[in-house]
Coordinates of C-alpha atoms in Angstrom, one line a residue:
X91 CA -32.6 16.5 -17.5
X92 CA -31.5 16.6 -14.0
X93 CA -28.5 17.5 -11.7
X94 CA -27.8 13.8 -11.1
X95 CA -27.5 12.4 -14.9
X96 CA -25.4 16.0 -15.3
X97 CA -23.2 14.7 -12.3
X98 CA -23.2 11.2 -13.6
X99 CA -22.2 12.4 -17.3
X100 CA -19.3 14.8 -16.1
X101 CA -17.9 12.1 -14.0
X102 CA -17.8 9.8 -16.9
X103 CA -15.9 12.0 -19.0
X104 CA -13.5 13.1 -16.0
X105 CA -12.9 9.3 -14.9
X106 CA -12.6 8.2 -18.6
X107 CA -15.2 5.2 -18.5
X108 CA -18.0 4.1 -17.0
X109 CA -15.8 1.7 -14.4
X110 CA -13.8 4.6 -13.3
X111 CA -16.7 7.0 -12.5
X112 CA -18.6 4.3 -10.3
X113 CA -15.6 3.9 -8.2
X114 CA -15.4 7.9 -7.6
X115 CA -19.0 8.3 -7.2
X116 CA -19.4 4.7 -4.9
X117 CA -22.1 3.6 -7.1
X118 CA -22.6 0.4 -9.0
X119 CA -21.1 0.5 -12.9
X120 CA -24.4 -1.0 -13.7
X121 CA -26.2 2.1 -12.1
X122 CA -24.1 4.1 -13.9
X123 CA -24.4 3.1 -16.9
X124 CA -28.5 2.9 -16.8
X125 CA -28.3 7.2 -15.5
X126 CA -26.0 7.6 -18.8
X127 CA -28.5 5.7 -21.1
X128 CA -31.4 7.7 -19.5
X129 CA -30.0 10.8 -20.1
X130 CA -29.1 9.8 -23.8
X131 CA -32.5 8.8 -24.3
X132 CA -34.2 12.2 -23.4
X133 CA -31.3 13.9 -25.4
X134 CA -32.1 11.4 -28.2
X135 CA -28.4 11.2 -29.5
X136 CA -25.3 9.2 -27.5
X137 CA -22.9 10.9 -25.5
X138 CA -20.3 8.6 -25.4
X139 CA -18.4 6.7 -27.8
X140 CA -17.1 3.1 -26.0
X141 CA -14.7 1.4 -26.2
X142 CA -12.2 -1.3 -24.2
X143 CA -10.9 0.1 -21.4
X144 CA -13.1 3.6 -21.6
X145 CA -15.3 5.5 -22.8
X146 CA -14.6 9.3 -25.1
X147 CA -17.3 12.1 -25.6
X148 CA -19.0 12.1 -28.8
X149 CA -19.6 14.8 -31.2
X150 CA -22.9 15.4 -28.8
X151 CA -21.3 14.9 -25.7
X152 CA -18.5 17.4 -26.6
X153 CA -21.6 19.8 -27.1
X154 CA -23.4 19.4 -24.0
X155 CA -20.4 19.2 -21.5
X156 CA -20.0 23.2 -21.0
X157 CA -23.7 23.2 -20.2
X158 CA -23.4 20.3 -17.6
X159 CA -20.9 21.8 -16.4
X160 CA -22.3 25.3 -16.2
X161 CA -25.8 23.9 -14.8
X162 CA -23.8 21.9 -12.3
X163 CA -22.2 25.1 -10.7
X164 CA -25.1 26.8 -10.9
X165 CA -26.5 24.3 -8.7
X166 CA -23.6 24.7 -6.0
X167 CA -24.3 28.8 -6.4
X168 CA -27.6 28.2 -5.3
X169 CA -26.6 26.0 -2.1
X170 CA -23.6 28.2 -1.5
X171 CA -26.1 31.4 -1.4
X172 CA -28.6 29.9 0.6
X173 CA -26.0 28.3 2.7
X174 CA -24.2 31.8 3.4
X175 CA -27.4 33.9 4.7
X176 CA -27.2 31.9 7.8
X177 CA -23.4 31.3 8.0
X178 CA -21.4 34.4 6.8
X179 CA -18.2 33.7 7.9
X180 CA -18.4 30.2 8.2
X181 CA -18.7 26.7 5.8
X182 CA -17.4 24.9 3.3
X183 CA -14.3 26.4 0.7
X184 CA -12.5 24.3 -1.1
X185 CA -9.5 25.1 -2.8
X186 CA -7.8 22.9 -6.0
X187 CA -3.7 23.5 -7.0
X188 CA -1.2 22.4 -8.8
X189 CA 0.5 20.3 -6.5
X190 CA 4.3 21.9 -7.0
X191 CA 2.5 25.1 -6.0
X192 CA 2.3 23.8 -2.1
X193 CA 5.3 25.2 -0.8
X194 CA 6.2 27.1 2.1
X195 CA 4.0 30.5 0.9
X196 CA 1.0 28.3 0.0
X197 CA 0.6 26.4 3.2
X198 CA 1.6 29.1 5.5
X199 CA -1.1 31.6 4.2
X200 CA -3.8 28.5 4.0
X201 CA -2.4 27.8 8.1
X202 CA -3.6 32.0 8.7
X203 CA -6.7 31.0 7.1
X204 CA -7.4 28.4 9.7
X205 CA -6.5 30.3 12.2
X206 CA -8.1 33.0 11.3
X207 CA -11.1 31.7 10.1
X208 CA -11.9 28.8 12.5
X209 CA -15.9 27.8 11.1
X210 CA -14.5 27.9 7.9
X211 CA -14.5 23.9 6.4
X212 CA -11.5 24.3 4.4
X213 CA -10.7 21.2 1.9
X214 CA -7.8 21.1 -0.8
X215 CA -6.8 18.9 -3.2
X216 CA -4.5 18.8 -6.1
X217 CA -4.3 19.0 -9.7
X218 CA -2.8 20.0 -13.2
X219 CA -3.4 23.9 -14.0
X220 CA -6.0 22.0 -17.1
X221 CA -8.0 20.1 -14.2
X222 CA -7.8 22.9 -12.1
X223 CA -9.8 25.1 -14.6
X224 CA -12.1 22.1 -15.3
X225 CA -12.8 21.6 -11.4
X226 CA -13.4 25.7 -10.5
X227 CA -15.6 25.3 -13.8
X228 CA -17.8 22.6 -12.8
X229 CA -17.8 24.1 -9.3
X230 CA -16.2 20.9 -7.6
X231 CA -13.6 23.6 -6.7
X232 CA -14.3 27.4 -5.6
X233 CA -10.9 28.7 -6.0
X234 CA -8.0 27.4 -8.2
X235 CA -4.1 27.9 -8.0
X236 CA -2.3 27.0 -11.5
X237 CA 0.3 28.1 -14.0
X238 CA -0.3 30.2 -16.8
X239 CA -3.7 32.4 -17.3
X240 CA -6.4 30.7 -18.7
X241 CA -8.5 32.1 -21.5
X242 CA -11.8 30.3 -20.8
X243 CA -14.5 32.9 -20.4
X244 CA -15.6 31.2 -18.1
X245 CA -13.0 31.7 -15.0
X246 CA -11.9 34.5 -14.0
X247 CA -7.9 34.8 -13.0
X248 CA -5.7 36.9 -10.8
X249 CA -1.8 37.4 -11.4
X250 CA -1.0 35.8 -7.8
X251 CA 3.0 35.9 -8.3
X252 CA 5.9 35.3 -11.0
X253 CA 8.0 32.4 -9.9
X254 CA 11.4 32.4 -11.5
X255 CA 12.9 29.6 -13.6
X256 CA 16.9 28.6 -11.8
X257 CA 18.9 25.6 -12.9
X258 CA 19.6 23.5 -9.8
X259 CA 22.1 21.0 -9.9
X260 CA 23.9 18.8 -6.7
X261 CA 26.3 21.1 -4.5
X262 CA 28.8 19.2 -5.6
X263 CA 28.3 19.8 -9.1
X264 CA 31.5 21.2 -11.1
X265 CA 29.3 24.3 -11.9
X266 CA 27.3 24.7 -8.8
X267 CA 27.4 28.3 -8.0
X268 CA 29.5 29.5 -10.9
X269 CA 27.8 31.0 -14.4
X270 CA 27.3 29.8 -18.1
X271 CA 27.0 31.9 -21.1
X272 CA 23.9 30.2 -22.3
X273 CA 21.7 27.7 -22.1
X274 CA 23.5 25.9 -24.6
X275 CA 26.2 25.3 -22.2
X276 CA 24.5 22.9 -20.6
X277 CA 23.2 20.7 -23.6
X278 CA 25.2 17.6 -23.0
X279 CA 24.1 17.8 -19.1
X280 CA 21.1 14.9 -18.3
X281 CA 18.5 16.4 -17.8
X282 CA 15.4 15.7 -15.1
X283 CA 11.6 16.9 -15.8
X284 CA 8.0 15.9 -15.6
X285 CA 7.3 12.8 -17.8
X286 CA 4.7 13.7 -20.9
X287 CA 2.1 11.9 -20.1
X288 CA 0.0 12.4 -23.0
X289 CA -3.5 14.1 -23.6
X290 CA -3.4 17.2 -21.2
X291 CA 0.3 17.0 -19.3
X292 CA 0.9 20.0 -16.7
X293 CA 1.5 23.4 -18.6
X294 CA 4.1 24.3 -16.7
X295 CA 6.4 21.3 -17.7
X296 CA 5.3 21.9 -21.3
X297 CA 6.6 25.6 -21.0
X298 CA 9.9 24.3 -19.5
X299 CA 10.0 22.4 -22.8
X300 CA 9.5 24.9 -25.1
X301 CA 12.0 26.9 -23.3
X302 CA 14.6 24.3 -24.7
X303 CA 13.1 23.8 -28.0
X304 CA 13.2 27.8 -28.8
X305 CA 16.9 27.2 -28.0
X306 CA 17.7 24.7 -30.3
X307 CA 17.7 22.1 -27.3
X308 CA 15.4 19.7 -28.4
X309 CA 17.5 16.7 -28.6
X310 CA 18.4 17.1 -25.0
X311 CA 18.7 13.8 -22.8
X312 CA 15.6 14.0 -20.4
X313 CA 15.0 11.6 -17.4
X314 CA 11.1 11.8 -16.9
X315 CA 10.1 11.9 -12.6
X316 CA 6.7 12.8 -11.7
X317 CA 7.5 13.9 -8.5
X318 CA 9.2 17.1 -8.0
X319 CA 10.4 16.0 -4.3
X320 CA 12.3 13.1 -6.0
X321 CA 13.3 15.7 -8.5
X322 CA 15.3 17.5 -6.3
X323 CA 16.5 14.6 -4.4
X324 CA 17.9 12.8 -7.3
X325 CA 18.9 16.6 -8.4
X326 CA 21.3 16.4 -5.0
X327 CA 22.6 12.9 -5.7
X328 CA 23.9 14.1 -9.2
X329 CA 21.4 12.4 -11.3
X330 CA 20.8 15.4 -13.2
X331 CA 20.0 18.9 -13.6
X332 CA 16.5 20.7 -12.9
X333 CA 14.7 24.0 -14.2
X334 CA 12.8 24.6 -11.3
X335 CA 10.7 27.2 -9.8
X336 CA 12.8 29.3 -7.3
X337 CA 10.7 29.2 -4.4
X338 CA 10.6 25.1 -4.5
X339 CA 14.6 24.7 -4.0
X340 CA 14.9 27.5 -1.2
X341 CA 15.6 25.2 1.2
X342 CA 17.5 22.6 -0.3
X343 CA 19.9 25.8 -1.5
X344 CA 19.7 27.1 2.1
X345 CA 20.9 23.4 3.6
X346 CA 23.5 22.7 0.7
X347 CA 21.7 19.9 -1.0
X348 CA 21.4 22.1 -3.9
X349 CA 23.6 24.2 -5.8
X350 CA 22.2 27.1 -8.8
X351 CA 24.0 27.5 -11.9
X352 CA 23.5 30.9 -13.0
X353 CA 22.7 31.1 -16.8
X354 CA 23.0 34.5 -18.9
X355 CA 21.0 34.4 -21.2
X356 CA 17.7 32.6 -19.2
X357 CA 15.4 34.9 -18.1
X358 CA 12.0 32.7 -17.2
X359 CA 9.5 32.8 -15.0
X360 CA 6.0 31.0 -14.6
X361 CA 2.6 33.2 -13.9
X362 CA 0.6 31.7 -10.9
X363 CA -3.1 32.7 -11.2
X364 CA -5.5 32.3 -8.6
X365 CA -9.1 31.2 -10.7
X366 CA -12.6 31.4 -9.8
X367 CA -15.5 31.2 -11.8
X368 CA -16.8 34.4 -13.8
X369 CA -20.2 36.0 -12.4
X370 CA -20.1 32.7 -10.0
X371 CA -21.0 32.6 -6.7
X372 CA -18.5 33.2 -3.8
X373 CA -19.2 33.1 -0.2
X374 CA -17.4 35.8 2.4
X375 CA -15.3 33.3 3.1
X376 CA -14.0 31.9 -0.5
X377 CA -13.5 35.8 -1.4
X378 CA -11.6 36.2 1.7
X379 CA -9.3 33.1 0.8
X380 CA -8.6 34.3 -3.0
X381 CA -7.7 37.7 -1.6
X382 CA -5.5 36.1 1.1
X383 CA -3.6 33.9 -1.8
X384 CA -3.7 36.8 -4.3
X385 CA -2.4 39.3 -2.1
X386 CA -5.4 41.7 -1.8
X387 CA -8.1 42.4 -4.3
X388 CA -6.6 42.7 -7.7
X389 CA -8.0 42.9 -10.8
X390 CA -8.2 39.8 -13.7
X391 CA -4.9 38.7 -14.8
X392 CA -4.0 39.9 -18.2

């Protein structure tokens, strides 16, 4: 068993079928398939059930993907830790958020970092909070930015802020700036939220939802956008009304695209927790980024 059938196996699952994972990992589906069937065969049990259009873990493949996953970041550990005897303050970090989390405060401490840091190879992508865990866990990510602490034991997590919950609604909305009782008040308003897509849909949306549902608001008349930007743009044409994260309307309230409607009995916010793999390894530089995001050295998140 080898790195590359791990790597071929994980991507597999990630990708969701044999096609998918030859297109991420520019190799032929053929190839892909033989490096699967190779690894079953020394397992002697199939790790995949098939089927049109993809492929799902089996009861064995369900079994062995924490192990990949672990013997995968081991692997980048040990290139990491050979890598950083020569280049202390210097290669690659790569950093994985949830993509409503690249605001103003994200991208102007990752712009210090830069500066700051100029040998450091700094890549980022974006994610759901579940994929970010799954990406710092396999060690395709070093450090993660998502919603909610996650319980794996095998990530660490550090409180990084609280973002509160406001109800944002188009300036010229008959409520904009004024107050409600309850959330109640607003239960024949349209409202507008990330679609659920089914399988693993963002955490944070899903919280937003149950914030209605302990309310008795279940019935509520959602329009699904998977875009926060066009969120808050059809917000400011009067398309509907938004639970959003404070920090991702500030400017839109600063210009007068968007007005709040203050709600009495909401009190929410959303945790943001930096991640990083327990007892994995971290370079100067990767520890220096989580404590730059997190504020200073903390301890785990709670």
């Amino acid at each position: 068993m080898d790195g590359d059938g791990l790597r071929t196996f994980v991507a597999v699952h990630r990708a969701g079928g044999f096609s998918q994972a030859a297109e991420r990992l520019l190799r032929s589906q053929p190839a892909i398939s033989r490096r699967i069937a190779l690894l079953e065969q020394e397992l002697g049990a199939s790790l995949f059930d098939r089927a049109a259009g993809g492929a799902a873990l089996s009861q064995a493949g369900q079994v062995l993907l924490p192990y990949a996953e672990r013997a995968l970041a081991a692997i980048e550990d040990a290139r990491g830790a050979v890598s950083a005897l020569a280049t202390e303050d210097a290669g690659p970090v790569s950093l994985v958020v949830v993509g409503t989390l690249a605001g103003d405060r994200l991208t102007s401490a990752l712009a210090r970092f830069r500066r700051d840091h100029p040998r450091v190879d700094l890549t980022l992508r974006t994610a759901t909070s579940a994929e970010v865990s799954a990406l710092v866990r396999g060690g395709e990510a070093h450090v993660g930015l998502r919603y909610h602490h996650d319980p794996s034991p095998d990530l660490d997590a550090r409180l990084v802020t609280m973002e509160p919950l406001v109800v944002v609604c188009a300036s010229g909305h008959p409520l904009a700036g004024r107050s409600v009782a309850t959330l109640a008040d607003l239960r024949a308003e349209r409202w507008l939220a990330f679609p659920d897509s089914g399988g693993r849909p963002e955490i944070a949306a899903t919280h937003i939802f149950a914030l209605f549902l302990t309310r008795g608001m279940g019935d509520t008349a959602w329009t699904a956008i998977d875009s926060l930007t066009a969120q808050k743009r059809l917000a400011a044409a009067g398309f509907g009304l938004g639970l959003m994260p404070r920090s991702d309307v500030d400017e839109e309230l600063a210009s007068g695209q968007l007005g709040v409607i203050a709600v009495g009995d909401l009190d929410a916010a959303q945790p943001v927790v930096a991640v990083v793999r327990r007892n994995g390894f971290l370079s100067r530089a990767a520890r220096t980024l989580l404590e730059d995001l997190s504020g200073g050295p903390r301890g785990p998140a709670a």
